[in-house]
CSV table of C-alpha atoms in Angstrom, one decimal:
chain,number,residue,atom,x,y,z
A,1,MET,CA,6.8,19.2,34.8
A,2,PRO,CA,4.1,18.2,32.9
A,3,PRO,CA,4.3,16.5,29.2
A,4,LEU,CA,4.9,19.3,26.4
A,5,VAL,CA,4.0,18.8,22.9
A,6,GLU,CA,5.8,21.2,20.2
A,7,ARG,CA,4.8,21.2,16.7
A,8,PRO,CA,7.5,23.1,14.4
A,9,ARG,CA,6.6,24.0,11.1
A,10,ALA,CA,10.6,24.1,9.8
A,11,GLU,CA,14.0,22.7,10.9
A,12,ALA,CA,15.0,25.8,12.5
A,13,GLU,CA,12.1,25.5,14.6
A,14,VAL,CA,12.9,21.8,15.6
A,15,VAL,CA,16.7,22.7,16.1
A,16,ALA,CA,15.0,25.4,18.8
A,17,VAL,CA,12.9,22.7,20.4
A,18,VAL,CA,15.7,20.7,20.9
A,19,ARG,CA,18.4,23.0,22.2
A,20,GLN,CA,15.8,24.4,24.8
A,21,ALA,CA,14.9,20.6,25.9
A,22,ALA,CA,18.1,20.1,26.6
A,23,ALA,CA,18.7,23.4,28.4
A,24,ALA,CA,16.0,22.6,30.6
A,25,GLY,CA,16.9,19.2,31.2
A,26,ARG,CA,14.1,17.8,29.9
A,27,PRO,CA,14.2,14.5,27.3
A,28,VAL,CA,12.8,14.5,23.9
A,29,THR,CA,10.7,11.8,22.4
A,30,LEU,CA,9.3,11.8,18.7
A,31,GLU,CA,5.8,10.1,20.0
A,32,ARG,CA,3.3,10.6,22.8
A,33,PRO,CA,5.0,12.3,25.7
A,34,HIS,CA,4.9,11.3,29.3
A,35,GLY,CA,6.2,12.5,32.4
A,36,ASP,CA,8.5,15.5,31.7
A,37,GLU,CA,9.3,14.9,28.2
A,38,VAL,CA,9.3,17.0,25.4
A,39,GLY,CA,6.9,15.6,22.3
A,40,ILE,CA,7.9,16.7,18.6
A,41,ASP,CA,5.0,17.0,16.4
A,42,LEU,CA,6.0,17.1,12.8
A,43,GLY,CA,2.3,17.0,11.4
A,44,GLY,CA,2.8,20.4,10.1
A,45,TYR,CA,6.1,19.6,8.4
A,46,GLY,CA,5.2,17.9,5.4
A,47,ARG,CA,5.9,19.4,2.2
A,48,LEU,CA,7.5,17.7,-1.0
A,49,LEU,CA,10.6,20.0,-1.3
A,50,ARG,CA,12.8,18.7,-4.5
A,51,VAL,CA,12.3,16.5,-7.0
A,52,ASP,CA,15.2,15.7,-9.4
A,53,ARG,CA,14.2,13.5,-12.4
A,54,ASP,CA,17.8,13.0,-14.1
A,55,ARG,CA,19.3,11.4,-10.5
A,56,GLY,CA,16.1,9.8,-9.5
A,57,GLN,CA,15.6,11.5,-6.2
A,58,ALA,CA,13.1,13.6,-4.1
A,59,THR,CA,13.6,15.2,-1.0
A,60,ALA,CA,10.7,15.5,1.3
A,61,GLU,CA,9.8,17.1,5.1
A,62,ALA,CA,10.0,13.9,7.5
A,63,GLY,CA,6.1,15.0,8.6
A,64,ILE,CA,4.4,14.2,5.1
A,65,SER,CA,2.4,10.7,5.2
A,66,LEU,CA,3.6,8.2,2.9
A,67,ARG,CA,0.2,8.3,0.8
A,68,ARG,CA,0.7,12.1,0.4
A,69,LEU,CA,4.3,11.5,-0.6
A,70,GLY,CA,3.1,8.4,-2.9
A,71,GLU,CA,0.5,11.0,-4.4
A,72,ALA,CA,3.0,13.7,-4.6
A,73,LEU,CA,5.3,11.9,-6.6
A,74,GLY,CA,3.0,10.6,-8.5
A,75,ALA,CA,1.6,14.0,-9.9
A,76,TRP,CA,5.2,14.3,-11.2
A,77,GLY,CA,5.2,11.0,-13.0
A,78,LEU,CA,7.3,9.0,-10.5
A,79,CYS,CA,7.1,6.5,-7.7
A,80,LEU,CA,8.7,4.9,-4.9
A,81,GLU,CA,10.4,1.4,-5.5
A,82,ASN,CA,8.4,-0.4,-3.5
A,83,GLY,CA,5.7,0.6,-0.6
A,84,ALA,CA,6.5,0.6,2.9
A,85,GLY,CA,3.2,-0.7,4.7
A,86,ASP,CA,0.5,1.7,6.3
A,87,ALA,CA,0.6,4.6,4.4
A,88,SER,CA,-1.0,6.5,6.8
A,89,ARG,CA,2.2,6.6,9.0
A,90,ARG,CA,4.8,9.8,8.3
A,91,LEU,CA,7.9,9.2,6.5
A,92,GLY,CA,10.4,10.0,9.2
A,93,TRP,CA,8.7,7.7,11.3
A,94,ALA,CA,8.6,4.9,8.7
A,95,VAL,CA,12.6,5.5,8.3
A,96,SER,CA,12.9,5.4,11.9
A,97,TRP,CA,11.2,2.4,12.3
A,98,ALA,CA,11.9,0.6,9.5
A,99,ALA,CA,8.4,0.1,7.5
A,100,HIS,CA,8.9,-2.2,5.0
A,101,GLY,CA,6.5,-3.5,1.8
A,102,THR,CA,7.1,-7.1,0.1
A,103,GLY,CA,8.8,-8.3,-3.0
A,104,ALA,CA,12.0,-10.5,-2.9
A,105,ALA,CA,14.0,-7.8,-5.1
A,106,PHE,CA,13.0,-4.9,-3.1
A,107,GLY,CA,14.6,-3.8,0.2
A,108,GLY,CA,12.1,-2.1,3.1
A,109,LEU,CA,12.2,2.1,2.9
A,110,VAL,CA,15.3,2.2,4.7
A,111,SER,CA,17.2,0.7,1.5
A,112,GLN,CA,15.7,3.6,-0.5
A,113,ILE,CA,16.9,6.1,1.5
A,114,SER,CA,19.6,8.5,-0.4
A,115,ALA,CA,20.3,11.1,2.1
A,116,LEU,CA,18.8,12.5,5.5
A,117,ARG,CA,18.8,15.7,7.6
A,118,LEU,CA,19.1,15.1,11.3
A,119,VAL,CA,18.2,17.1,14.0
A,120,THR,CA,20.9,15.6,16.7
A,121,PRO,CA,20.3,15.5,20.4
A,122,GLN,CA,22.8,18.2,20.6
A,123,GLY,CA,20.7,20.5,18.7
A,124,ALA,CA,22.6,20.6,15.5
A,125,ALA,CA,21.5,19.8,11.8
A,126,VAL,CA,23.4,17.5,10.2
A,127,ARG,CA,22.9,16.4,6.3
A,128,CYS,CA,24.4,12.5,6.4
A,129,SER,CA,24.7,10.1,3.3
A,130,ALA,CA,26.8,6.9,2.3
A,131,THR,CA,29.5,9.6,1.6
A,132,GLU,CA,28.7,12.5,4.4
A,133,GLU,CA,28.6,11.2,7.9
A,134,PRO,CA,28.0,7.7,6.9
A,135,GLU,CA,28.1,6.6,10.6
A,136,ILE,CA,25.2,8.9,11.5
A,137,PHE,CA,23.8,8.0,8.0
A,138,ALA,CA,24.0,3.8,9.0
A,139,ALA,CA,22.5,4.7,12.3
A,140,ALA,CA,19.6,7.2,11.9
A,141,ARG,CA,18.1,4.7,9.4
A,142,ALA,CA,16.1,2.1,11.8
A,143,GLY,CA,17.5,4.6,14.3
A,144,LEU,CA,14.4,4.1,16.7
A,145,GLY,CA,14.0,7.8,17.4
A,146,ALA,CA,16.8,7.4,19.8
A,147,VAL,CA,19.3,9.4,17.7
A,148,GLY,CA,17.6,12.7,16.7
A,149,VAL,CA,14.7,14.1,14.9
A,150,ILE,CA,15.0,13.5,11.0
A,151,SER,CA,14.0,16.7,9.3
A,152,THR,CA,14.4,15.7,5.6
A,153,VAL,CA,14.8,12.8,3.9
A,154,THR,CA,15.8,12.2,0.4
A,155,VAL,CA,14.2,9.1,-1.8
A,156,ARG,CA,15.2,7.4,-4.2
A,157,CYS,CA,12.6,7.0,-7.3
A,158,GLN,CA,11.7,6.0,-10.3
A,159,PRO,CA,9.5,6.9,-13.4
A,160,GLY,CA,5.6,5.7,-12.1
A,161,PHE,CA,4.6,2.1,-13.7
A,162,ASN,CA,1.4,0.2,-13.5
A,163,LEU,CA,1.1,-2.8,-11.8
A,164,HIS,CA,-1.4,-5.9,-12.5
A,165,VAL,CA,-2.6,-7.2,-9.1
A,166,THR,CA,-4.2,-11.0,-9.0
A,167,SER,CA,-5.6,-12.5,-5.6
A,168,ALA,CA,-6.6,-16.1,-5.6
A,169,THR,CA,-7.9,-18.3,-3.0
A,170,VAL,CA,-5.5,-21.6,-2.9
A,171,ASP,CA,-5.2,-24.4,-0.3
A,172,ILE,CA,-2.7,-23.2,2.4
A,173,ASP,CA,-0.4,-26.2,1.9
A,174,GLU,CA,0.1,-25.7,-1.6
A,175,ALA,CA,1.0,-21.8,-1.0
A,176,LEU,CA,3.6,-22.9,1.0
A,177,ALA,CA,4.5,-25.7,-1.7
A,178,ASP,CA,5.2,-22.9,-4.2
A,179,PHE,CA,6.2,-20.0,-1.6
A,180,ASP,CA,9.6,-19.8,-3.2
A,181,THR,CA,8.3,-19.4,-6.9
A,182,LEU,CA,5.8,-17.3,-5.7
A,183,ALA,CA,7.6,-14.9,-3.9
A,184,ASP,CA,10.8,-14.8,-6.6
A,185,GLY,CA,8.5,-15.0,-10.0
A,186,ASN,CA,6.4,-11.9,-9.1
A,187,ASP,CA,7.4,-8.2,-8.3
A,188,HIS,CA,5.4,-8.4,-5.1
A,189,PHE,CA,4.0,-11.1,-3.1
A,190,ARG,CA,1.9,-11.9,0.0
A,191,LEU,CA,0.5,-14.8,1.9
A,192,THR,CA,-2.4,-14.5,3.8
A,193,TRP,CA,-4.4,-17.0,5.9
A,194,ARG,CA,-6.3,-17.1,9.4
A,195,PRO,CA,-5.3,-19.7,12.0
A,196,GLY,CA,-7.1,-22.9,12.1
A,197,ARG,CA,-8.5,-22.6,8.6
A,198,ARG,CA,-7.1,-24.2,5.4
A,199,GLN,CA,-7.6,-21.9,3.2
A,200,ALA,CA,-5.3,-19.1,2.1
A,201,ARG,CA,-5.0,-15.7,0.0
A,202,VAL,CA,-2.2,-15.4,-2.3
A,203,THR,CA,-1.9,-12.0,-3.8
A,204,THR,CA,0.9,-11.2,-6.4
A,205,ALA,CA,1.1,-7.4,-8.5
A,206,ASN,CA,3.7,-7.6,-11.4
A,207,ARG,CA,4.6,-4.4,-14.0
A,208,THR,CA,2.6,-4.2,-17.2
A,209,ALA,CA,2.1,-1.9,-20.1
A,210,GLU,CA,-1.7,-2.5,-19.9
A,211,PRO,CA,-3.4,0.6,-19.0
A,212,ALA,CA,-4.6,1.9,-15.5
A,213,ASP,CA,-8.0,0.8,-14.8
A,214,GLY,CA,-8.3,1.3,-11.1
A,215,ARG,CA,-9.3,-2.7,-10.1
A,216,ARG,CA,-6.8,-5.1,-11.8
A,217,VAL,CA,-4.4,-2.6,-13.2
A,218,ASP,CA,-3.5,0.4,-11.1
A,219,ARG,CA,-0.7,2.7,-11.0
A,220,SER,CA,2.0,1.9,-8.5
A,221,TYR,CA,1.9,4.2,-6.0
A,222,ARG,CA,-2.0,4.0,-5.6
A,223,TRP,CA,-1.4,0.6,-5.0
A,224,PHE,CA,1.6,0.8,-2.3
A,225,ASN,CA,-0.7,3.6,-1.1
A,226,ARG,CA,-3.4,1.0,-0.2
A,227,GLY,CA,-1.2,-1.0,1.9
A,228,GLY,CA,-0.8,-3.4,-0.9
A,229,GLY,CA,3.2,-3.5,0.3
A,230,ALA,CA,2.8,-5.2,3.3
A,231,ALA,CA,0.4,-5.4,6.6
A,232,ARG,CA,0.6,-3.7,9.7
A,233,GLN,CA,-0.7,-6.3,12.1
A,234,GLY,CA,1.0,-4.7,15.2
A,235,ILE,CA,3.3,-8.1,15.7
A,236,GLU,CA,5.7,-8.7,13.0
A,237,TYR,CA,8.9,-11.2,13.2
A,238,SER,CA,11.6,-11.1,10.4
A,239,LEU,CA,13.4,-14.2,9.8
A,240,PRO,CA,15.8,-15.1,7.0
A,241,ARG,CA,14.3,-16.8,4.0
A,242,THR,CA,16.5,-19.9,4.4
A,243,ALA,CA,14.8,-20.5,8.0
A,244,ALA,CA,11.1,-19.3,7.1
A,245,GLY,CA,9.6,-22.5,5.9
A,246,PRO,CA,9.5,-24.9,8.7
A,247,VAL,CA,8.2,-21.8,10.8
A,248,LEU,CA,5.3,-21.1,8.0
A,249,HIS,CA,4.4,-25.0,8.3
A,250,SER,CA,4.4,-24.9,11.7
A,251,LEU,CA,1.8,-21.9,11.9
A,252,VAL,CA,-0.5,-23.8,9.5
A,253,GLY,CA,-1.0,-26.6,12.3
A,254,ALA,CA,-2.1,-24.0,15.1
A,255,ASN,CA,-5.4,-23.6,15.6
A,256,ARG,CA,-7.0,-20.8,16.9
A,257,PRO,CA,-8.8,-20.9,20.2
A,258,ALA,CA,-12.4,-22.5,20.4
A,259,GLY,CA,-14.9,-20.4,20.0
A,260,LYS,CA,-12.8,-17.4,19.7
A,261,ARG,CA,-12.3,-15.7,16.0
A,262,PRO,CA,-8.6,-14.6,15.8
A,263,ASP,CA,-8.1,-10.6,16.3
A,264,PHE,CA,-5.5,-10.7,12.9
A,265,PRO,CA,-5.1,-13.3,9.6
A,266,ILE,CA,-1.5,-14.3,9.7
A,267,VAL,CA,0.1,-12.3,6.7
A,268,VAL,CA,3.6,-13.3,5.1
A,269,SER,CA,5.7,-10.6,3.0
A,270,VAL,CA,8.9,-11.0,1.8
A,271,THR,CA,12.0,-8.5,1.2
A,272,ALA,CA,15.7,-8.3,0.0
A,273,GLY,CA,18.2,-7.7,2.6
A,274,ASP,CA,20.0,-4.4,3.0
A,275,ASP,CA,23.1,-3.2,5.0
A,276,VAL,CA,21.4,-1.0,7.7
A,277,PRO,CA,22.4,-1.9,11.4
A,278,LEU,CA,18.9,-2.1,13.1
A,279,SER,CA,16.6,-3.3,10.1
A,280,PRO,CA,15.1,-6.3,10.7
A,281,ALA,CA,16.6,-7.3,7.0
A,282,GLU,CA,19.9,-6.5,7.5
A,283,GLY,CA,22.2,-8.7,5.9
A,284,ARG,CA,19.9,-11.4,4.5
A,285,PRO,CA,17.0,-11.5,2.6
A,286,SER,CA,13.8,-12.2,4.8
A,287,VAL,CA,10.5,-13.4,5.2
A,288,TYR,CA,8.1,-11.4,7.2
A,289,ILE,CA,5.5,-12.7,9.4
A,290,ALA,CA,2.7,-10.8,11.0
A,291,GLY,CA,0.2,-11.4,13.3
A,292,VAL,CA,2.0,-14.3,15.2
A,293,ALA,CA,3.7,-13.5,18.7
A,294,GLY,CA,6.7,-15.5,20.2
A,295,LEU,CA,8.5,-16.2,16.9
A,296,ASP,CA,12.0,-16.8,16.9
A,297,GLY,CA,13.3,-14.0,14.9
A,298,ARG,CA,14.0,-10.1,14.8
A,299,ARG,CA,10.6,-8.0,16.0
A,300,GLN,CA,9.4,-5.7,13.7
A,301,TRP,CA,10.4,-2.3,15.4
A,302,VAL,CA,7.5,-0.3,17.1
A,303,PRO,CA,7.8,2.7,19.3
A,304,GLY,CA,8.5,1.5,23.1
A,305,LEU,CA,9.9,-1.9,21.8
A,306,ASP,CA,13.2,-2.0,23.6
A,307,PRO,CA,15.9,-3.3,21.6
A,308,GLU,CA,18.3,-4.9,24.1
A,309,PRO,CA,16.7,-8.3,24.2
A,310,PHE,CA,17.7,-8.4,20.6
A,311,ARG,CA,21.0,-7.5,20.8
A,312,SER,CA,22.2,-10.6,19.6
A,313,LEU,CA,20.0,-11.0,16.8
A,314,TYR,CA,21.7,-7.7,15.5
A,315,PRO,CA,25.5,-8.7,14.3
A,316,ARG,CA,25.8,-4.6,14.0
A,317,PHE,CA,23.9,-3.8,17.2
A,318,GLY,CA,27.5,-2.8,18.4
A,319,GLN,CA,28.0,-0.2,15.3
A,320,TRP,CA,24.6,1.5,16.1
A,321,GLU,CA,25.3,2.2,19.4
A,322,ALA,CA,28.7,3.6,19.0
A,323,ALA,CA,26.8,5.9,16.7
A,324,ARG,CA,24.4,6.6,19.3
A,325,ASP,CA,27.1,7.3,22.2
A,326,ARG,CA,28.4,9.8,19.9
A,327,LEU,CA,25.2,11.6,19.3
A,328,ASP,CA,23.3,11.5,22.5
A,329,PRO,CA,26.0,10.6,25.3
A,330,GLN,CA,23.5,11.7,28.0
A,331,ARG,CA,20.3,9.8,26.4
A,332,ARG,CA,18.1,12.7,25.9
A,333,PHE,CA,16.5,10.7,23.3
A,334,ALA,CA,14.9,7.4,24.1
A,335,TYR,CA,12.4,4.8,22.8
A,336,THR,CA,9.2,5.4,24.1
A,337,SER,CA,6.0,4.0,25.1
A,338,GLY,CA,4.0,6.2,22.7
A,339,GLN,CA,1.7,5.1,20.1
A,340,GLY,CA,3.5,5.8,17.3
């Protein structure tokens, strides 16, 4: 059978697609389908459903883009706690693959989720949170598209605020010497440089009462939507904050190939730790390093990346796998080779 793409516009339609695929013995993917897979495209499923100012929560359909979510919350005078990288990504995708922003006091997007509705591989719609089906909740955040289809996401939000953004060019040795001070002394921090070069770019953003001018001072959601929270460089690794220093210093000495301009800069961001089993920041404050292959750390998840080789790096991998066994013993859903 050729691959098939379904575009449901309501949770009931997602349930129907999953059940029909199961009846036909066809695997389901959340990415571009191959072979006999049924792909589920949530591009038409992207509304902001509810806003609860008193509880600081908002619920949206999983197909909404991070950019649109930020704008919609901004219209309510609200924002997320932090950014989550590429704002063109859909919310469900960003939760499933553990997208993150930057800021030593903030976790990645998975740590900002209060509840989910998940359509399981069995075709059941389940609400989960820290108190309702907590094992499913833990597995579905950073679930790699392997435990079901996220239908709706309830995120923590807060009153919107302004950020004062600064960017300066400094010597890379100076930037690394001040790394912890910069990371811990600013709400948001990012370090960027190109291999073989001595100059680095340090970007910081801090809450301010100054009025927004659209340049150095802007609304938080607009800065997050510009990708100010993190960089998406294709290859990225998470390392413990305590172990990242020697790795960063070693990268300074790595020269780019003669006559060849590197495809990407090296981009460094920081996050707090979290308690999500397959989050790259699980159990530890983390440094994310993007643009360099082959580091000894937890790979940032992307579609098609088999988690098995990284099992030993995740102490709670078995907990996630047990939840997956419960939800999808026949492996109807799987990590795919799609493009995200």
